[in-house]
Amino acid sequence: MLTGACLLLAACSADDRAARRAAAGPSPDRADWARVADARAGERLFARCAACHAVHRGAPDRNGPTLFGVVGAPVAGVSPRFGYTAALQRIGGRWTLERLDAWLADPQAFAPGTSMGFPGLADPLDRADVIAYLKEQR
Ligand code: HEC
């Protein structure tokens, strides 16, 4: 999938992170990162999630819930049969792009006591790429 930034850059190789960082601008916010996000890069990064999460329609839960359709789904609700912690359940509402970004940056800060044993993705471009990939899984 070509993003607007890729079209402007004329050439959008599979791993053009430096160019994408530059295209995000001088002090990028979440929306800027989303603008230069690459779902294919996110698919590769998802290898770090795949030990615990499947993402395809109808896939079984693993250590973590199946994430098919997670963007816009209720928090602690994308996979209704999964045994979520009270820590995540008490968040309420739905998984917006902003909330997914905060969650993936630091799961323990977003939902203290969550059972998601993952330290988070410190790089905002990594998070934007993974979220772009998750958006496609619906
Ligand atoms: C070591 C296992 C593990 C890894 C690695 C992991 N997760 Fe999770 N994830 C979990 C568990 C367990 C939960 C449920 C947390 C709870 O109930 O507190 C969860 C919950 C989630 C949820 C919330 C689902 C819902 O229904 O609300 C999202 C979104 C998510 N993970 C995304 C990711 C992404 C993206 C990655 C990779 C960048 C990742 N996780 C890496 C175990 C993991």
Coordinates of N, CA and C in Angstrom, one line a residue, residues 2 9 39 53 65 71 75-76 102 117-118:
L2 N 0.7 2.1 -0.9 CA 1.5 3.4 -1.0 C 0.8 4.4 -0.1
L9 N 7.7 10.9 -2.4 CA 9.1 10.5 -2.4 C 9.5 9.8 -3.7
A39 N 2.4 -0.3 6.3 CA 1.8 -1.5 6.8 C 2.7 -2.8 6.6
H53 N 0.2 -13.3 19.8 CA -1.0 -12.9 19.1 C -1.1 -13.4 17.7
P65 N -4.9 -12.4 23.1 CA -6.1 -12.5 22.3 C -5.8 -12.4 20.8
V71 N -8.7 -2.6 15.7 CA -8.9 -1.1 15.6 C -10.4 -0.8 15.6
V75 N -12.0 -2.0 24.1 CA -10.8 -2.4 24.8 C -11.1 -3.6 25.7
A76 N -10.3 -4.6 25.7 CA -10.5 -5.9 26.4 C -11.7 -6.6 25.8
A102 N -0.6 4.7 22.5 CA -0.2 4.8 23.9 C 0.0 3.4 24.5
G117 N 2.9 -9.2 28.7 CA 4.3 -9.2 29.1 C 5.2 -8.7 27.9
F118 N 5.0 -7.5 27.6 CA 5.8 -6.9 26.5 C 6.2 -5.5 26.9

